[in-house]
Amino acid sequence: MIAKISDREIERIASANYALKGKITQLPGEIDLNYKITTAQNKSYILKISPPDVENQYLDFQSKLYKYIQNKTLDFQYPMQIANSIGKIFSFFIDENGDQRNVRLLTWIEGRVWSKVNPITSELRIGLGIKCGELTNAFQRFYHPFAQRTFDWDLANASWTFDFLDLFIGEEKALIHYFQKQFEEIQPRYKQLRKSLIHNDPNDNNILVDNDLAKPKVIAIIDYGDAVYSQVINDLAVAIAYGIMDVNNPLEAAKEIIFGYHSKFALKEDDLTCLYTLVAMRLVISLTKSTLNKQLEPNNVYLQISEKQAWELLKKWRNINSNFAFYSFRYCCGMEAHPNYRMFIEFSKKIKIDIKSVFKNVKNLTCEAIDLSMSSLVLGNYQDFKYSEVFNQKMTQQYSNFPEKIWVGGYGEARPIYTSDAFITNSNEGFEHRTIHLGIDFWAKSKTQVFSPLKGEIVVCHNNDSEKNYGPTLILKHTLDEYQSFFTLYGHLSKESLRNKKIGQIIEKGELLCEFGEQKENGNWAPHLHFQIILDRLEESFDFDGVSTPSNWSIFSSICPDPNLLFKMEEINKIEKFDWDNLKEFRKSILGKSLSLSYDKPLKIVRGEGPYLFDNLGQRFLDTVNNVAHVGHENSKVVLAGQKQMAVLNTNTRYLHAEIVNYAKELLATFPPELSVVHFVNSGSEANELALRMAKTATNQKDILALDWGYHGNTQGCIDLSAYKFNRKGGSGKPEYTTLVPLPDAFKGKYRGEAAGQKYGEEVLFCLQNVEKKGRKVAAFIAESIVSCGGQIELPKDFLKIAYEHVRQAGGLCIADEVQVGFGRVGKAFWGFQMHDVVPDIVTLGKPIGNGHPLAAVVCTRAVADAFANGMEFFNTFGGNPVSCAIGRAVLKEIQDHNLQMNALEIGNYLKQELKQMQIKFPILADVRGSGLFLGLELLEEDLKPATKKTNYLANRMKVKGILMSVDGPDNNVLKIKPPLVFDKSNAEFLLKNLQQVLKEDFMKF
């Protein structure tokens, strides 16, 4: 145990030897006593006092090592030795026991230790690898005899832990023993690996990260006290062991560190064969030390600091297939993931399997590619393939119509059928779906016979219901060369065709192998054959379901090469493939430059379902901002209504058709009786444009009152009312006939408190009077019932009622813009204006009315409609066409059938309540406002300045976690929450959980 030295004695030592005075803080340490000294000039140093029994050789080694490093040009910081008042590196003093103690002073490096940084990002782990690789390079030519010492923390000496196996019991003992056995097995290879001096302890408290909270970087590796001459790979193993603690997917995190390390110090295949075991053995050493230290020094917390995390990591590491880890490491170092991949490629070049020989009993066989990818139009709506029946019917019809055809494809295809929870894998930022298909599928009727494409030995024959993913399955082993083999897998077979098959049986090329199974034998999927090449079966327990996560595709595609390398079918290449990598630049070249993309790294969205959007790789994002998909993305009932009507008729409104009348009647039934006439258009912008025409025609005036920071659409007339546009970049300012009413923000606007609504209402009167002073009258006042782009601002009590009274007294009309807030979204009422006890003269609808279909409407009083009918015909070619009206009716029915207004109220109230509770812990959440599923979350710093950068950071971090959020408001510091109304409590809980995680991150805290 290290004897404690008083602060007074430390002050004396620092003053006498280094002329230092300042605040003293003791730091943890295993061997030395460490003290941080901070002077009045805010300069810091670290004073190190060695124990009395320390070897002089150790001190000489440390001194020469620091001097050696100081002469190197490294792209990171390191501690530097500071000479004492007589120019010596070492100082001495006699402690209270009469023992001589050595003292050293080093520079202090300002930063955060790795263990205190949140979040640890991919970029940061790559940076750690880079710095460790640079340090390995720097140490290559350093020699000192003390570095050859035998040291417990040296992985080369890890076998000392074998003597203490009985310190552990049960599962923990078995875990330790498993890796100790592996360590014994790798010794012949391990002892031959490259050696040099290594740092040996780049742990999470010896790695320093800078204070850039948005994009942190590793700036230093400190504490060279454990440096030792040993296998070079040990340093990387130690960095991985501590750099991947507390992550969901340690292998993914390890790959990032390896990638960075290899970029600075090239790793060899022999190094990688031992790495998986060495990472585990560092944890074994740590846990053994910790258990021993608990007995020797039960009060020394530092010596036990990583114990819990080490156990958790060791258990996760054990669950990683060691071969798969090795292949992953190879890929990170620029090698083919599987060592035999190139050999297989060369093998495949020499043969071409005629597909007709595999299906020789199919007369006049032809193959045709089928697209089952995320953007596939064959699969159609999610409901069409979720329960398989619709898809199966499609395929069965194809089998009947074209008995000579086999539909083929699927290798490397990201498929929506794998986006269910059954295919979720934990990632380090949330989760990832295993969506990428690893084989080729051949689709044909059941009982289609399959003849072996190659000679092989049966090594797996599953002829029971336990094979939940492949159904009855065969795996054959084939020869690559004298020493190496590969395997072919045949899945979704009939049980009957495997009845007489046995493990060890040799199957000749061209011999009848199996038959396609029935639908009931194949997880209720239409009959097909899954054919997959596997260079390594890994283990029976390693079940990857024939699919890979996108992040592991490069590795799995090496383990499971493209089967078409054998068949060479040209038909497969006929499916059009997007060049996603260049899509952004191509879009810029042919579309208007004013079109924007969301997020710093734009998403490639190809499919929607309910509250989710999916990218081209099948990764799922919870959509909290897309109020357009009012009843859920690609709602199957809405889609079907449009399909049915489109198959019969779609034309303009100059013909009589029942659909427009039926829809108008159902829509008007949701409004107060005063609002009794509807005009259909194609978009919210068109609706507001038409509303303005109506108001100007009815009043014979031009002036319009609008709320400051409002947004009403993209036509010129709407832009002229939208301060959100004309007062921002590219805008030309307020037009002559627009008057802006102050934004009625009772939280931090011009007026606050209970009387704010009345005071903002009076501002409307002042605006009207200003118009009249110009000798004009106002045509209309337009306002959203909750101001959206202005920051999700709830209108204060009585504001709208007072504003409407003043406007009507001045002869103007009142327009309620319900484009974003209508159709039950606010929960308390079907239409937002109903929350304010008012009835507008005109109401505009858009976006949600057609669930994304181009449909919108203007609803108005009979008086306004009659005044507008002045002889000039109103005609909109596709406004109110039969297809749009059928879709509109389906949307209304979905809202009613599933009680989505009540869902908006209940989930909105739950979200609002939980967010307000979160405010207590995170004061940056300055205001939670809105109604139903139309909420705003305003972020302010302690000085009440808008937290714009943090709001943007939060939105982008939430995207990484699979949640889409958007930023709005005059200062871009408001997060808006307005998801599809099918958003349920589990979605809300997922949002809240991840929001809280991001709010705990360093960037949000400081």
CSV table of C-alpha atoms in Angstrom, one decimal, residues 366-601:
chain,number,residue,atom,x,y,z
A,366,THR,CA,-35.9,-19.3,-69.0
A,367,CYS,CA,-34.7,-17.1,-66.1
A,368,GLU,CA,-36.0,-13.6,-65.3
A,369,ALA,CA,-34.6,-11.3,-62.7
A,370,ILE,CA,-36.9,-10.2,-59.9
A,371,ASP,CA,-36.4,-7.2,-57.7
A,372,LEU,CA,-37.3,-7.6,-54.0
A,373,SER,CA,-35.2,-4.7,-52.8
A,374,MET,CA,-36.2,-1.9,-50.4
A,375,SER,CA,-37.5,0.2,-53.4
A,376,SER,CA,-39.1,-2.8,-55.2
A,377,LEU,CA,-42.4,-2.1,-56.9
A,378,VAL,CA,-43.0,-5.9,-57.1
A,379,LEU,CA,-43.3,-6.2,-53.3
A,380,GLY,CA,-45.5,-3.1,-53.1
A,381,ASN,CA,-47.0,-1.9,-49.8
A,382,TYR,CA,-45.7,-3.2,-46.5
A,383,GLN,CA,-49.0,-4.9,-45.9
A,384,ASP,CA,-48.6,-6.7,-49.2
A,385,PHE,CA,-45.6,-8.7,-48.0
A,386,LYS,CA,-45.8,-8.5,-44.2
A,387,TYR,CA,-47.9,-11.6,-43.9
A,388,SER,CA,-46.7,-13.0,-47.2
A,389,GLU,CA,-50.2,-13.8,-48.6
A,390,VAL,CA,-50.4,-11.1,-51.2
A,391,PHE,CA,-46.9,-11.7,-52.4
A,392,ASN,CA,-47.5,-15.4,-52.5
A,393,GLN,CA,-50.6,-14.9,-54.6
A,394,LYS,CA,-48.5,-12.8,-57.0
A,395,MET,CA,-45.8,-15.5,-57.3
A,396,THR,CA,-48.4,-18.3,-57.6
A,397,GLN,CA,-50.0,-16.5,-60.5
A,398,GLN,CA,-46.6,-16.1,-62.1
A,399,TYR,CA,-45.9,-19.8,-61.7
A,400,SER,CA,-49.3,-20.7,-63.3
A,401,ASN,CA,-48.9,-18.2,-66.2
A,402,PHE,CA,-45.3,-18.9,-67.0
A,403,PRO,CA,-44.5,-22.6,-65.9
A,404,GLU,CA,-41.2,-22.5,-68.0
A,405,LYS,CA,-39.8,-19.4,-66.0
A,406,ILE,CA,-37.8,-19.2,-62.9
A,407,TRP,CA,-37.5,-15.9,-61.2
A,408,VAL,CA,-34.0,-15.3,-59.8
A,409,GLY,CA,-32.1,-12.7,-57.9
A,410,GLY,CA,-31.4,-11.3,-54.5
A,411,TYR,CA,-27.7,-11.5,-53.8
A,412,GLY,CA,-26.6,-8.3,-51.9
A,413,GLU,CA,-30.1,-7.0,-52.0
A,414,ALA,CA,-31.4,-5.0,-49.0
A,415,ARG,CA,-34.9,-6.4,-48.5
A,416,PRO,CA,-37.9,-4.9,-46.6
A,417,ILE,CA,-39.0,-8.4,-45.4
A,418,TYR,CA,-36.0,-8.2,-43.0
A,419,THR,CA,-36.9,-5.0,-41.4
A,420,SER,CA,-39.0,-6.6,-38.6
A,421,ASP,CA,-37.8,-6.8,-35.0
A,422,ALA,CA,-36.7,-10.4,-35.6
A,423,PHE,CA,-33.7,-9.1,-37.6
A,424,ILE,CA,-32.5,-6.4,-35.2
A,425,THR,CA,-28.9,-6.3,-34.1
A,426,ASN,CA,-27.5,-3.9,-31.5
A,427,SER,CA,-25.3,-1.2,-32.8
A,428,ASN,CA,-23.2,1.3,-30.8
A,429,GLU,CA,-25.8,4.1,-31.5
A,430,GLY,CA,-28.9,2.0,-31.2
A,431,PHE,CA,-29.7,-0.8,-33.5
A,432,GLU,CA,-29.2,-2.1,-37.1
A,433,HIS,CA,-31.3,-4.5,-39.1
A,434,ARG,CA,-29.8,-7.5,-40.9
A,435,THR,CA,-31.3,-6.7,-44.3
A,436,ILE,CA,-28.7,-7.7,-46.9
A,437,HIS,CA,-29.4,-11.0,-48.5
A,438,LEU,CA,-26.4,-13.3,-48.8
A,439,GLY,CA,-27.7,-15.8,-51.4
A,440,ILE,CA,-29.6,-16.1,-54.6
A,441,ASP,CA,-33.3,-17.1,-54.6
A,442,PHE,CA,-34.8,-19.1,-57.4
A,443,TRP,CA,-38.6,-18.7,-57.4
A,444,ALA,CA,-40.7,-21.5,-59.0
A,445,LYS,CA,-43.6,-23.8,-58.0
A,446,SER,CA,-43.3,-26.3,-55.2
A,447,LYS,CA,-41.8,-29.8,-56.1
A,448,THR,CA,-39.5,-28.2,-58.6
A,449,GLN,CA,-36.5,-30.6,-58.7
A,450,VAL,CA,-33.0,-29.4,-58.1
A,451,PHE,CA,-30.0,-31.3,-59.5
A,452,SER,CA,-26.6,-30.8,-57.8
A,453,PRO,CA,-24.5,-28.2,-59.6
A,454,LEU,CA,-21.3,-29.7,-58.1
A,455,LYS,CA,-20.0,-32.9,-56.6
A,456,GLY,CA,-20.2,-32.6,-52.8
A,457,GLU,CA,-20.5,-34.3,-49.4
A,458,ILE,CA,-23.6,-33.7,-47.3
A,459,VAL,CA,-22.4,-32.1,-44.0
A,460,VAL,CA,-25.8,-30.7,-42.8
A,461,CYS,CA,-29.2,-32.2,-43.4
A,462,HIS,CA,-32.0,-30.5,-41.5
A,463,ASN,CA,-35.3,-32.2,-42.2
A,464,ASN,CA,-37.5,-30.8,-39.4
A,465,ASP,CA,-39.3,-27.7,-38.3
A,466,SER,CA,-36.4,-26.3,-36.2
A,467,GLU,CA,-34.9,-24.5,-39.2
A,468,LYS,CA,-37.1,-21.5,-38.8
A,469,ASN,CA,-35.4,-19.4,-41.4
A,470,TYR,CA,-34.5,-21.8,-44.2
A,471,GLY,CA,-37.0,-24.6,-43.6
A,472,PRO,CA,-35.6,-28.0,-44.5
A,473,THR,CA,-32.0,-27.4,-45.5
A,474,LEU,CA,-29.0,-29.1,-47.0
A,475,ILE,CA,-25.4,-28.1,-46.9
A,476,LEU,CA,-22.8,-29.7,-49.2
A,477,LYS,CA,-19.0,-29.5,-48.8
A,478,HIS,CA,-16.9,-29.1,-52.0
A,479,THR,CA,-13.2,-29.2,-52.6
A,480,LEU,CA,-11.3,-26.0,-53.6
A,481,ASP,CA,-7.9,-27.6,-53.6
A,482,GLU,CA,-5.9,-30.2,-51.7
A,483,TYR,CA,-6.4,-28.4,-48.3
A,484,GLN,CA,-9.3,-26.0,-48.6
A,485,SER,CA,-13.1,-26.5,-49.0
A,486,PHE,CA,-16.2,-24.4,-49.5
A,487,PHE,CA,-19.9,-25.1,-48.9
A,488,THR,CA,-23.2,-24.7,-50.7
A,489,LEU,CA,-26.4,-24.2,-48.8
A,490,TYR,CA,-29.9,-25.2,-50.2
A,491,GLY,CA,-32.8,-23.8,-48.2
A,492,HIS,CA,-36.6,-23.9,-48.3
A,493,LEU,CA,-36.8,-27.5,-49.4
A,494,SER,CA,-39.4,-30.1,-49.1
A,495,LYS,CA,-39.1,-32.6,-46.2
A,496,GLU,CA,-40.0,-35.4,-48.5
A,497,SER,CA,-37.0,-34.8,-50.8
A,498,LEU,CA,-34.6,-35.1,-47.9
A,499,ARG,CA,-36.0,-38.3,-46.4
A,500,ASN,CA,-33.2,-40.5,-47.6
A,501,LYS,CA,-30.3,-38.0,-47.4
A,502,LYS,CA,-27.6,-38.7,-44.8
A,503,ILE,CA,-24.7,-36.8,-43.4
A,504,GLY,CA,-21.5,-38.0,-45.1
A,505,GLN,CA,-23.3,-39.0,-48.3
A,506,ILE,CA,-21.6,-38.1,-51.5
A,507,ILE,CA,-23.7,-36.4,-54.1
A,508,GLU,CA,-22.4,-36.5,-57.7
A,509,LYS,CA,-22.7,-33.5,-60.0
A,510,GLY,CA,-26.1,-33.7,-61.9
A,511,GLU,CA,-27.6,-36.1,-59.3
A,512,LEU,CA,-31.1,-35.3,-58.0
A,513,LEU,CA,-30.5,-33.3,-54.8
A,514,CYS,CA,-33.8,-32.0,-53.5
A,515,GLU,CA,-37.1,-30.3,-54.3
A,516,PHE,CA,-38.7,-26.9,-53.6
A,517,GLY,CA,-40.8,-27.1,-50.5
A,518,GLU,CA,-44.5,-26.2,-50.1
A,519,GLN,CA,-45.5,-22.8,-48.8
A,520,LYS,CA,-46.3,-24.3,-45.4
A,521,GLU,CA,-42.8,-25.8,-45.1
A,522,ASN,CA,-41.1,-22.4,-45.8
A,523,GLY,CA,-42.4,-20.0,-43.1
A,524,ASN,CA,-45.5,-19.4,-45.2
A,525,TRP,CA,-43.4,-18.0,-48.1
A,526,ALA,CA,-44.1,-18.8,-51.7
A,527,PRO,CA,-42.0,-21.8,-52.9
A,528,HIS,CA,-38.4,-21.0,-53.8
A,529,LEU,CA,-34.9,-22.2,-53.3
A,530,HIS,CA,-32.3,-20.2,-51.3
A,531,PHE,CA,-28.9,-21.0,-52.7
A,532,GLN,CA,-25.8,-19.7,-50.8
A,533,ILE,CA,-22.1,-20.2,-51.0
A,534,ILE,CA,-20.2,-20.2,-47.7
A,535,LEU,CA,-16.4,-20.3,-47.4
A,536,ASP,CA,-16.6,-20.8,-43.7
A,537,ARG,CA,-19.5,-22.3,-41.8
A,538,LEU,CA,-18.2,-20.6,-38.7
A,539,GLU,CA,-20.1,-22.6,-36.1
A,540,GLU,CA,-23.5,-24.2,-35.9
A,541,SER,CA,-24.4,-21.7,-33.2
A,542,PHE,CA,-23.4,-18.8,-35.4
A,543,ASP,CA,-26.8,-18.2,-37.0
A,544,PHE,CA,-26.8,-15.2,-39.3
A,545,ASP,CA,-30.1,-16.1,-41.0
A,546,GLY,CA,-28.7,-15.8,-44.5
A,547,VAL,CA,-28.6,-12.0,-44.1
A,548,SER,CA,-26.1,-9.4,-43.0
A,549,THR,CA,-26.2,-6.0,-41.5
A,550,PRO,CA,-25.1,-3.2,-43.9
A,551,SER,CA,-22.1,-2.5,-41.7
A,552,ASN,CA,-20.9,-6.1,-42.0
A,553,TRP,CA,-21.7,-6.6,-45.7
A,554,SER,CA,-18.1,-6.2,-46.8
A,555,ILE,CA,-17.1,-9.0,-44.4
A,556,PHE,CA,-20.1,-11.4,-45.1
A,557,SER,CA,-19.8,-10.9,-48.9
A,558,SER,CA,-16.3,-12.3,-48.6
A,559,ILE,CA,-17.4,-15.2,-46.5
A,560,CYS,CA,-20.5,-15.8,-48.7
A,561,PRO,CA,-19.4,-14.8,-52.3
A,562,ASP,CA,-21.9,-14.1,-55.1
A,563,PRO,CA,-23.4,-17.5,-56.3
A,564,ASN,CA,-23.6,-16.0,-59.7
A,565,LEU,CA,-19.9,-16.3,-60.0
A,566,LEU,CA,-20.7,-20.0,-60.7
A,567,PHE,CA,-23.8,-19.6,-62.8
A,568,LYS,CA,-22.8,-16.4,-64.7
A,569,MET,CA,-26.5,-15.6,-65.4
A,570,GLU,CA,-26.7,-12.3,-67.4
A,571,GLU,CA,-30.4,-12.0,-66.4
A,572,ILE,CA,-29.5,-11.0,-62.9
A,573,ASN,CA,-27.7,-7.9,-64.0
A,574,LYS,CA,-30.8,-6.5,-65.8
A,575,ILE,CA,-32.3,-5.0,-62.6
A,576,GLU,CA,-31.7,-1.3,-62.6
A,577,LYS,CA,-29.4,-0.2,-59.8
A,578,PHE,CA,-29.0,3.3,-58.4
A,579,ASP,CA,-25.6,4.9,-58.2
A,580,TRP,CA,-26.3,6.0,-54.6
A,581,ASP,CA,-22.8,7.3,-54.1
A,582,ASN,CA,-23.1,9.9,-56.8
A,583,LEU,CA,-26.8,10.6,-56.5
A,584,LYS,CA,-26.4,13.8,-54.5
A,585,GLU,CA,-24.1,15.4,-57.1
A,586,PHE,CA,-26.2,14.2,-59.9
A,587,ARG,CA,-29.3,15.7,-58.3
A,588,LYS,CA,-27.5,19.0,-57.9
A,589,SER,CA,-26.6,19.0,-61.6
A,590,ILE,CA,-30.2,18.5,-62.9
A,591,LEU,CA,-32.5,19.9,-60.2
A,592,GLY,CA,-32.8,23.5,-59.0
A,593,LYS,CA,-30.1,24.6,-56.6
A,594,SER,CA,-32.7,26.1,-54.2
A,595,LEU,CA,-33.9,22.6,-53.3
A,596,SER,CA,-32.4,21.6,-50.0
A,597,LEU,CA,-31.6,18.2,-48.3
A,598,SER,CA,-32.1,17.4,-44.7
A,599,TYR,CA,-29.2,16.7,-42.4
A,600,ASP,CA,-25.4,17.1,-42.7
A,601,LYS,CA,-25.3,13.6,-44.2
